Amino acid sequence: MRLAALVVRMLLGGFFIFSAISKLIGIDEFEVYIFSYNVLPLNWSFLLARLVIVAEMLVGIGLMANVMKRWVDIGATLMLVGFTLFLCYAALIGRTDSCHCMGSFLEIDPTQSILKNGILLLVLVFAMGAKSWQWQPRWFVTTPVVAGVVVTIFCLSCPDNWMFGPSEEVFNVEKFDSATSAEGELADLHLREGRHVVAFLTPGCPYCRMADEKLTHICRRNDLDSAAMVYLTPATDSTVAPLTLDTTTFIRPSYLIPSMTYAMITYGQRPMIFLVMDGRVAATCHYRNINERQIAEFLIKR
């Protein structure tokens, strides 16, 4: 029984570590998923995503090494119960998208993840009930391990708001002015009147999709006027017409503009986001340095 309990603990620890690594690899999607609940600001979503990964990694290491059994068991139990309660809430409000419990390796919805957590809790109860060998390390051993995990996670994936500050993206000002003029390709969007957030996105680009999701949730969380959000997508011809894309590609409608105009304005960079006031570009950003407060304050002043 001791050997069985030890093997179960190591397997359970390996699962926690695999789950943490999976989330770390797909950290961009995990951040957006946390932010999509419109509870935490975007910057806090960056931080919480990494703290969840750190907690999973530490619990996994503790289980595999079979150390500090009491505290590791409490941590694993609280984590599984907490995740399960959150998933129950997600299921109750109708969320059926992947909960990113296993990152991008395995997409499972909240209901399936609740079942998975139930099985893990039963396995954990068995491992807690059966006596097994354990090692009780001293503080001078555990402290460097905890610090090393935290530093490693944050170095491998530093939060965007820590790495990327405000920046001015290079774009073709003359071409943008021409496109937004009365005779230009974007005249129908009336970008020379009022304040707008203009996002240059391309279907099939994962960062464009996530930029679209971030902007959409920023709009919802801050109760902003959705009409002020303009999404531009390159077309294969010179026709400028509204187009509603499939929700698996983009959440909100986009507008087609000629591919040459798109490329000339952005110099081919994607995604690129403009904050436009009366036809003048007041600020620019890319996917990594989207600033929720800047966008909210810019549009609230309409």
mmCIF file of C-alpha atoms in Angstrom:
data_model
loop_
_atom_site.group_PDB
_atom_site.id
_atom_site.type_symbol
_atom_site.label_atom_id
_atom_site.label_comp_id
_atom_site.label_asym_id
_atom_site.label_seq_id
_atom_site.Cartn_x
_atom_site.Cartn_y
_atom_site.Cartn_z
ATOM 1 C CA MET A 1 0.000 0.000 0.000
ATOM 2 C CA ARG A 2 2.873 2.366 0.736
ATOM 3 C CA LEU A 3 4.385 1.678 -2.653
ATOM 4 C CA ALA A 4 0.985 2.112 -4.347
ATOM 5 C CA ALA A 5 0.390 5.407 -2.543
ATOM 6 C CA LEU A 6 3.859 6.628 -3.565
ATOM 7 C CA VAL A 7 3.272 5.710 -7.222
ATOM 8 C CA VAL A 8 -0.142 7.407 -7.217
ATOM 9 C CA ARG A 9 1.317 10.568 -5.694
ATOM 10 C CA MET A 10 4.068 10.674 -8.314
ATOM 11 C CA LEU A 11 1.588 10.165 -11.161
ATOM 12 C CA LEU A 12 -0.692 12.848 -9.729
ATOM 13 C CA GLY A 13 2.283 15.179 -9.371
ATOM 14 C CA GLY A 14 3.272 14.519 -12.960
ATOM 15 C CA PHE A 15 -0.247 15.430 -14.066
ATOM 16 C CA PHE A 16 -0.086 18.765 -12.202
ATOM 17 C CA ILE A 17 3.304 19.541 -13.748
ATOM 18 C CA PHE A 18 2.082 18.630 -17.245
ATOM 19 C CA SER A 19 -0.988 20.827 -16.756
ATOM 20 C CA ALA A 20 1.219 23.750 -15.660
ATOM 21 C CA ILE A 21 3.577 23.339 -18.624
ATOM 22 C CA SER A 22 0.613 23.113 -21.017
ATOM 23 C CA LYS A 23 -0.793 26.377 -19.681
ATOM 24 C CA LEU A 24 2.626 28.020 -19.922
ATOM 25 C CA ILE A 25 3.016 27.016 -23.573
ATOM 26 C CA GLY A 26 -0.459 28.397 -24.367
ATOM 27 C CA ILE A 27 -0.179 31.355 -21.983
ATOM 28 C CA ASP A 28 -1.650 33.868 -24.460
ATOM 29 C CA GLU A 29 -4.926 31.936 -24.765
ATOM 30 C CA PHE A 30 -5.011 31.305 -21.007
ATOM 31 C CA GLU A 31 -4.645 35.038 -20.276
ATOM 32 C CA VAL A 32 -7.459 35.924 -22.644
ATOM 33 C CA TYR A 33 -9.646 33.197 -21.129
ATOM 34 C CA ILE A 34 -9.223 34.646 -17.625
ATOM 35 C CA PHE A 35 -9.846 38.167 -18.935
ATOM 36 C CA SER A 36 -12.965 37.026 -20.814
ATOM 37 C CA TYR A 37 -14.897 36.746 -17.531
ATOM 38 C CA ASN A 38 -14.712 40.554 -17.278
ATOM 39 C CA VAL A 39 -13.846 40.436 -13.567
ATOM 40 C CA LEU A 40 -10.152 41.343 -13.523
ATOM 41 C CA PRO A 41 -8.411 44.077 -15.517
ATOM 42 C CA LEU A 42 -6.210 42.886 -18.366
ATOM 43 C CA ASN A 43 -2.953 43.477 -16.455
ATOM 44 C CA TRP A 44 -4.196 41.486 -13.441
ATOM 45 C CA SER A 45 -5.229 38.661 -15.787
ATOM 46 C CA PHE A 46 -1.599 38.445 -16.946
ATOM 47 C CA LEU A 47 -0.455 38.077 -13.330
ATOM 48 C CA LEU A 48 -3.142 35.613 -12.226
ATOM 49 C CA ALA A 49 -2.437 33.312 -15.186
ATOM 50 C CA ARG A 50 1.182 32.943 -14.102
ATOM 51 C CA LEU A 51 0.378 32.559 -10.412
ATOM 52 C CA VAL A 52 -1.953 29.658 -11.264
ATOM 53 C CA ILE A 53 0.870 28.030 -13.232
ATOM 54 C CA VAL A 54 3.328 28.572 -10.359
ATOM 55 C CA ALA A 55 0.887 27.015 -7.853
ATOM 56 C CA GLU A 56 0.286 23.978 -10.071
ATOM 57 C CA MET A 57 4.007 23.489 -10.634
ATOM 58 C CA LEU A 58 4.829 23.686 -6.907
ATOM 59 C CA VAL A 59 2.062 21.243 -5.967
ATOM 60 C CA GLY A 60 3.193 18.899 -8.736
ATOM 61 C CA ILE A 61 6.809 18.986 -7.583
ATOM 62 C CA GLY A 62 5.720 18.415 -3.962
ATOM 63 C CA LEU A 63 3.640 15.385 -4.933
ATOM 64 C CA MET A 64 6.328 13.850 -7.133
ATOM 65 C CA ALA A 65 9.072 14.385 -4.554
ATOM 66 C CA ASN A 66 6.712 13.227 -1.769
ATOM 67 C CA VAL A 67 7.814 16.052 0.516
ATOM 68 C CA MET A 68 5.900 18.151 3.056
ATOM 69 C CA LYS A 69 2.985 15.753 2.671
ATOM 70 C CA ARG A 70 0.484 17.615 4.845
ATOM 71 C CA TRP A 71 0.945 21.018 3.202
ATOM 72 C CA VAL A 72 1.142 19.634 -0.318
ATOM 73 C CA ASP A 73 -2.039 17.608 0.205
ATOM 74 C CA ILE A 74 -3.852 20.697 1.508
ATOM 75 C CA GLY A 75 -2.611 22.738 -1.454
ATOM 76 C CA ALA A 76 -3.637 20.088 -3.999
ATOM 77 C CA THR A 77 -7.072 19.710 -2.417
ATOM 78 C CA LEU A 78 -7.733 23.442 -2.280
ATOM 79 C CA MET A 79 -6.589 23.827 -5.867
ATOM 80 C CA LEU A 80 -8.810 21.060 -7.203
ATOM 81 C CA VAL A 81 -11.833 22.220 -5.176
ATOM 82 C CA GLY A 82 -11.258 25.833 -6.206
ATOM 83 C CA PHE A 83 -10.936 24.944 -9.886
ATOM 84 C CA THR A 84 -14.072 22.783 -9.662
ATOM 85 C CA LEU A 85 -16.148 25.571 -8.092
ATOM 86 C CA PHE A 86 -14.945 27.972 -10.790
ATOM 87 C CA LEU A 87 -15.832 25.462 -13.507
ATOM 88 C CA CYS A 88 -19.299 24.993 -11.982
ATOM 89 C CA TYR A 89 -19.794 28.745 -12.251
ATOM 90 C CA ALA A 90 -18.576 28.679 -15.868
ATOM 91 C CA ALA A 91 -21.038 25.890 -16.695
ATOM 92 C CA LEU A 92 -23.914 27.697 -14.950
ATOM 93 C CA ILE A 93 -23.407 30.882 -16.996
ATOM 94 C CA GLY A 94 -23.351 28.844 -20.191
ATOM 95 C CA ARG A 95 -19.648 28.789 -21.068
ATOM 96 C CA THR A 96 -18.912 25.843 -23.355
ATOM 97 C CA ASP A 97 -15.498 26.911 -24.664
ATOM 98 C CA SER A 98 -12.288 25.236 -23.571
ATOM 99 C CA CYS A 99 -11.330 26.043 -19.979
ATOM 100 C CA HIS A 100 -7.611 25.713 -20.849
ATOM 101 C CA CYS A 101 -7.049 23.301 -17.956
ATOM 102 C CA MET A 102 -4.668 21.445 -20.235
ATOM 103 C CA GLY A 103 -3.585 24.437 -22.267
ATOM 104 C CA SER A 104 -3.757 23.959 -26.023
ATOM 105 C CA PHE A 105 -2.887 20.246 -25.919
ATOM 106 C CA LEU A 106 -6.403 19.136 -25.001
ATOM 107 C CA GLU A 107 -9.481 21.319 -25.337
ATOM 108 C CA ILE A 108 -12.171 20.311 -22.859
ATOM 109 C CA ASP A 109 -15.260 22.221 -21.797
ATOM 110 C CA PRO A 110 -16.138 23.037 -18.156
ATOM 111 C CA THR A 111 -18.415 20.007 -17.736
ATOM 112 C CA GLN A 112 -15.726 17.588 -18.886
ATOM 113 C CA SER A 113 -13.157 19.319 -16.706
ATOM 114 C CA ILE A 114 -15.411 19.016 -13.643
ATOM 115 C CA LEU A 115 -15.523 15.241 -14.225
ATOM 116 C CA LYS A 116 -11.731 15.189 -14.597
ATOM 117 C CA ASN A 117 -11.271 17.073 -11.316
ATOM 118 C CA GLY A 118 -13.662 14.693 -9.549
ATOM 119 C CA ILE A 119 -11.520 11.741 -10.598
ATOM 120 C CA LEU A 120 -8.346 13.536 -9.505
ATOM 121 C CA LEU A 121 -9.883 14.284 -6.104
ATOM 122 C CA LEU A 122 -10.707 10.605 -5.592
ATOM 123 C CA VAL A 123 -7.152 9.663 -6.541
ATOM 124 C CA LEU A 124 -5.818 12.303 -4.156
ATOM 125 C CA VAL A 125 -8.002 10.996 -1.302
ATOM 126 C CA PHE A 126 -6.523 7.513 -1.806
ATOM 127 C CA ALA A 127 -2.987 8.920 -1.816
ATOM 128 C CA MET A 128 -3.717 10.918 1.342
ATOM 129 C CA GLY A 129 -5.314 7.967 3.155
ATOM 130 C CA ALA A 130 -2.592 5.425 2.505
ATOM 131 C CA LYS A 131 0.593 5.782 4.508
ATOM 132 C CA SER A 132 3.698 6.372 2.450
ATOM 133 C CA TRP A 133 7.285 7.376 2.931
ATOM 134 C CA GLN A 134 7.980 11.078 2.962
ATOM 135 C CA TRP A 135 10.870 13.468 3.327
ATOM 136 C CA GLN A 136 10.587 16.656 5.387
ATOM 137 C CA PRO A 137 13.113 19.113 3.906
ATOM 138 C CA ARG A 138 14.411 22.130 5.803
ATOM 139 C CA TRP A 139 13.577 25.720 4.896
ATOM 140 C CA PHE A 140 16.944 26.285 3.231
ATOM 141 C CA VAL A 141 15.989 23.594 0.700
ATOM 142 C CA THR A 142 12.352 24.512 0.045
ATOM 143 C CA THR A 143 12.865 28.282 -0.176
ATOM 144 C CA PRO A 144 15.276 28.141 -3.166
ATOM 145 C CA VAL A 145 12.986 25.644 -4.922
ATOM 146 C CA VAL A 146 9.914 27.880 -4.532
ATOM 147 C CA ALA A 147 11.867 30.972 -5.549
ATOM 148 C CA GLY A 148 13.384 29.113 -8.498
ATOM 149 C CA VAL A 149 9.972 28.017 -9.799
ATOM 150 C CA VAL A 150 8.547 31.547 -9.505
ATOM 151 C CA VAL A 151 11.536 33.163 -11.203
ATOM 152 C CA THR A 152 11.660 30.522 -13.943
ATOM 153 C CA ILE A 153 7.955 30.877 -14.815
ATOM 154 C CA PHE A 154 8.104 34.672 -14.918
ATOM 155 C CA CYS A 155 11.348 34.646 -16.909
ATOM 156 C CA LEU A 156 10.081 32.142 -19.462
ATOM 157 C CA SER A 157 6.857 34.106 -19.861
ATOM 158 C CA CYS A 158 7.081 37.632 -18.548
ATOM 159 C CA PRO A 159 3.713 39.468 -18.382
ATOM 160 C CA ASP A 160 3.217 41.702 -21.413
ATOM 161 C CA ASN A 161 2.637 44.798 -19.281
ATOM 162 C CA TRP A 162 6.059 44.249 -17.644
ATOM 163 C CA MET A 163 7.899 43.941 -20.967
ATOM 164 C CA PHE A 164 6.018 46.213 -23.353
ATOM 165 C CA GLY A 165 5.229 49.814 -22.512
ATOM 166 C CA PRO A 166 3.535 52.425 -24.695
ATOM 167 C CA SER A 167 4.997 52.552 -28.181
ATOM 168 C CA GLU A 168 4.343 54.319 -31.444
ATOM 169 C CA GLU A 169 4.036 51.846 -34.310
ATOM 170 C CA VAL A 170 5.388 52.912 -37.699
ATOM 171 C CA PHE A 171 2.634 53.317 -40.283
ATOM 172 C CA ASN A 172 1.956 55.247 -43.488
ATOM 173 C CA VAL A 173 0.304 58.470 -42.296
ATOM 174 C CA GLU A 174 -0.296 59.820 -45.798
ATOM 175 C CA LYS A 175 -1.995 56.625 -46.978
ATOM 176 C CA PHE A 176 -4.196 56.503 -43.872
ATOM 177 C CA ASP A 177 -5.228 60.145 -44.394
ATOM 178 C CA SER A 178 -5.986 59.388 -48.030
ATOM 179 C CA ALA A 179 -8.035 56.288 -47.178
ATOM 180 C CA THR A 180 -10.141 58.141 -44.590
ATOM 181 C CA SER A 181 -10.778 61.189 -46.793
ATOM 182 C CA ALA A 182 -14.143 61.846 -48.441
ATOM 183 C CA GLU A 183 -13.015 60.013 -51.588
ATOM 184 C CA GLY A 184 -10.974 57.310 -49.833
ATOM 185 C CA GLU A 185 -11.634 53.593 -49.392
ATOM 186 C CA LEU A 186 -12.614 54.071 -45.728
ATOM 187 C CA ALA A 187 -14.835 57.130 -46.196
ATOM 188 C CA ASP A 188 -17.979 55.186 -45.269
ATOM 189 C CA LEU A 189 -16.593 54.522 -41.781
ATOM 190 C CA HIS A 190 -16.549 58.255 -40.924
ATOM 191 C CA LEU A 191 -13.265 57.991 -39.049
ATOM 192 C CA ARG A 192 -12.775 61.754 -39.335
ATOM 193 C CA GLU A 193 -15.640 62.310 -36.938
ATOM 194 C CA GLY A 194 -15.326 61.460 -33.230
ATOM 195 C CA ARG A 195 -13.147 58.874 -31.530
ATOM 196 C CA HIS A 196 -12.574 55.342 -32.796
ATOM 197 C CA VAL A 197 -10.405 52.315 -32.046
ATOM 198 C CA VAL A 198 -9.318 50.951 -35.420
ATOM 199 C CA ALA A 199 -7.824 47.457 -35.494
ATOM 200 C CA PHE A 200 -6.053 46.092 -38.579
ATOM 201 C CA LEU A 201 -6.536 42.315 -38.399
ATOM 202 C CA THR A 202 -6.032 39.370 -40.738
ATOM 203 C CA PRO A 203 -8.105 36.147 -40.692
ATOM 204 C CA GLY A 204 -5.995 33.125 -39.836
ATOM 205 C CA CYS A 205 -3.536 35.136 -37.724
ATOM 206 C CA PRO A 206 -3.722 33.809 -34.113
ATOM 207 C CA TYR A 207 -2.466 37.071 -32.640
ATOM 208 C CA CYS A 208 -5.067 39.016 -34.619
ATOM 209 C CA ARG A 209 -7.756 36.740 -33.214
ATOM 210 C CA MET A 210 -6.523 37.243 -29.659
ATOM 211 C CA ALA A 211 -6.217 41.003 -30.194
ATOM 212 C CA ASP A 212 -9.836 40.976 -31.358
ATOM 213 C CA GLU A 213 -10.856 39.060 -28.229
ATOM 214 C CA LYS A 214 -8.968 41.443 -25.948
ATOM 215 C CA LEU A 215 -10.580 44.494 -27.543
ATOM 216 C CA THR A 216 -14.025 42.914 -27.405
ATOM 217 C CA HIS A 217 -13.722 42.088 -23.697
ATOM 218 C CA ILE A 218 -12.275 45.538 -22.950
ATOM 219 C CA CYS A 219 -15.356 47.012 -24.593
ATOM 220 C CA ARG A 220 -17.714 44.801 -22.573
ATOM 221 C CA ARG A 221 -15.927 45.177 -19.234
ATOM 222 C CA ASN A 222 -15.848 48.961 -19.441
ATOM 223 C CA ASP A 223 -19.295 49.318 -21.044
ATOM 224 C CA LEU A 224 -17.855 51.129 -24.058
ATOM 225 C CA ASP A 225 -19.721 52.027 -27.232
ATOM 226 C CA SER A 226 -19.135 49.054 -29.538
ATOM 227 C CA ALA A 227 -19.832 51.249 -32.560
ATOM 228 C CA ALA A 228 -16.525 53.014 -31.872
ATOM 229 C CA MET A 229 -14.591 49.767 -32.429
ATOM 230 C CA VAL A 230 -13.698 49.335 -36.110
ATOM 231 C CA TYR A 231 -12.107 46.118 -37.381
ATOM 232 C CA LEU A 232 -10.413 46.201 -40.797
ATOM 233 C CA THR A 233 -9.597 43.076 -42.773
ATOM 234 C CA PRO A 234 -7.801 42.929 -46.160
ATOM 235 C CA ALA A 235 -9.958 41.967 -49.131
ATOM 236 C CA THR A 236 -8.892 40.262 -52.345
ATOM 237 C CA ASP A 237 -10.365 43.033 -54.497
ATOM 238 C CA SER A 238 -11.036 46.767 -54.232
ATOM 239 C CA THR A 239 -14.568 46.387 -52.888
ATOM 240 C CA VAL A 240 -15.238 47.987 -49.531
ATOM 241 C CA ALA A 241 -18.178 46.243 -47.908
ATOM 242 C CA PRO A 242 -19.175 45.089 -44.434
ATOM 243 C CA LEU A 243 -18.493 41.434 -43.713
ATOM 244 C CA THR A 244 -19.495 39.376 -40.697
ATOM 245 C CA LEU A 245 -16.883 36.687 -40.193
ATOM 246 C CA ASP A 246 -17.410 33.366 -38.479
ATOM 247 C CA THR A 247 -17.200 33.646 -34.672
ATOM 248 C CA THR A 248 -14.456 31.017 -34.564
ATOM 249 C CA THR A 249 -12.254 33.440 -36.510
ATOM 250 C CA PHE A 250 -13.354 36.803 -35.144
ATOM 251 C CA ILE A 251 -15.849 37.692 -32.437
ATOM 252 C CA ARG A 252 -17.049 40.959 -33.957
ATOM 253 C CA PRO A 253 -17.864 42.101 -37.529
ATOM 254 C CA SER A 254 -15.023 43.334 -39.689
ATOM 255 C CA TYR A 255 -14.872 45.591 -42.739
ATOM 256 C CA LEU A 256 -13.066 44.658 -45.911
ATOM 257 C CA ILE A 257 -10.526 47.054 -47.383
ATOM 258 C CA PRO A 258 -8.292 46.544 -50.437
ATOM 259 C CA SER A 259 -5.286 44.385 -49.626
ATOM 260 C CA MET A 260 -2.899 46.935 -51.111
ATOM 261 C CA THR A 261 -4.354 49.725 -48.953
ATOM 262 C CA TYR A 262 -4.117 47.507 -45.860
ATOM 263 C CA ALA A 263 -0.474 46.662 -46.568
ATOM 264 C CA MET A 264 0.480 50.257 -47.402
ATOM 265 C CA ILE A 265 -1.036 51.676 -44.205
ATOM 266 C CA THR A 266 0.461 49.106 -41.821
ATOM 267 C CA TYR A 267 3.581 48.212 -43.832
ATOM 268 C CA GLY A 268 2.406 44.618 -43.540
ATOM 269 C CA GLN A 269 2.433 44.508 -39.739
ATOM 270 C CA ARG A 270 -0.444 42.674 -38.059
ATOM 271 C CA PRO A 271 -2.225 43.237 -35.819
ATOM 272 C CA MET A 272 -1.961 47.015 -35.553
ATOM 273 C CA ILE A 273 -4.353 49.142 -33.516
ATOM 274 C CA PHE A 274 -4.985 52.879 -33.904
ATOM 275 C CA LEU A 275 -6.712 55.245 -31.501
ATOM 276 C CA VAL A 276 -8.197 57.752 -33.935
ATOM 277 C CA MET A 277 -9.626 61.141 -32.922
ATOM 278 C CA ASP A 278 -11.302 63.202 -35.682
ATOM 279 C CA GLY A 279 -9.259 61.450 -38.340
ATOM 280 C CA ARG A 280 -5.930 61.883 -36.530
ATOM 281 C CA VAL A 281 -4.100 58.884 -35.062
ATOM 282 C CA ALA A 282 -3.584 59.794 -31.411
ATOM 283 C CA ALA A 283 -1.824 56.560 -30.392
ATOM 284 C CA THR A 284 -0.912 53.156 -31.783
ATOM 285 C CA CYS A 285 -0.215 49.738 -30.300
ATOM 286 C CA HIS A 286 0.229 46.107 -31.247
ATOM 287 C CA TYR A 287 -1.115 42.909 -29.682
ATOM 288 C CA ARG A 288 1.306 42.786 -26.751
ATOM 289 C CA ASN A 289 0.948 46.334 -25.433
ATOM 290 C CA ILE A 290 -2.809 46.822 -25.616
ATOM 291 C CA ASN A 291 -3.609 49.096 -22.681
ATOM 292 C CA GLU A 292 -7.116 48.637 -21.267
ATOM 293 C CA ARG A 293 -7.108 51.884 -19.292
ATOM 294 C CA GLN A 294 -5.821 53.900 -22.258
ATOM 295 C CA ILE A 295 -8.539 52.580 -24.563
ATOM 296 C CA ALA A 296 -11.313 52.991 -21.972
ATOM 297 C CA GLU A 297 -10.339 56.566 -21.108
ATOM 298 C CA PHE A 298 -9.933 57.447 -24.791
ATOM 299 C CA LEU A 299 -13.435 56.280 -25.715
ATOM 300 C CA ILE A 300 -15.152 57.514 -22.550
ATOM 301 C CA LYS A 301 -14.133 61.056 -23.519
ATOM 302 C CA ARG A 302 -16.313 60.808 -26.631
#
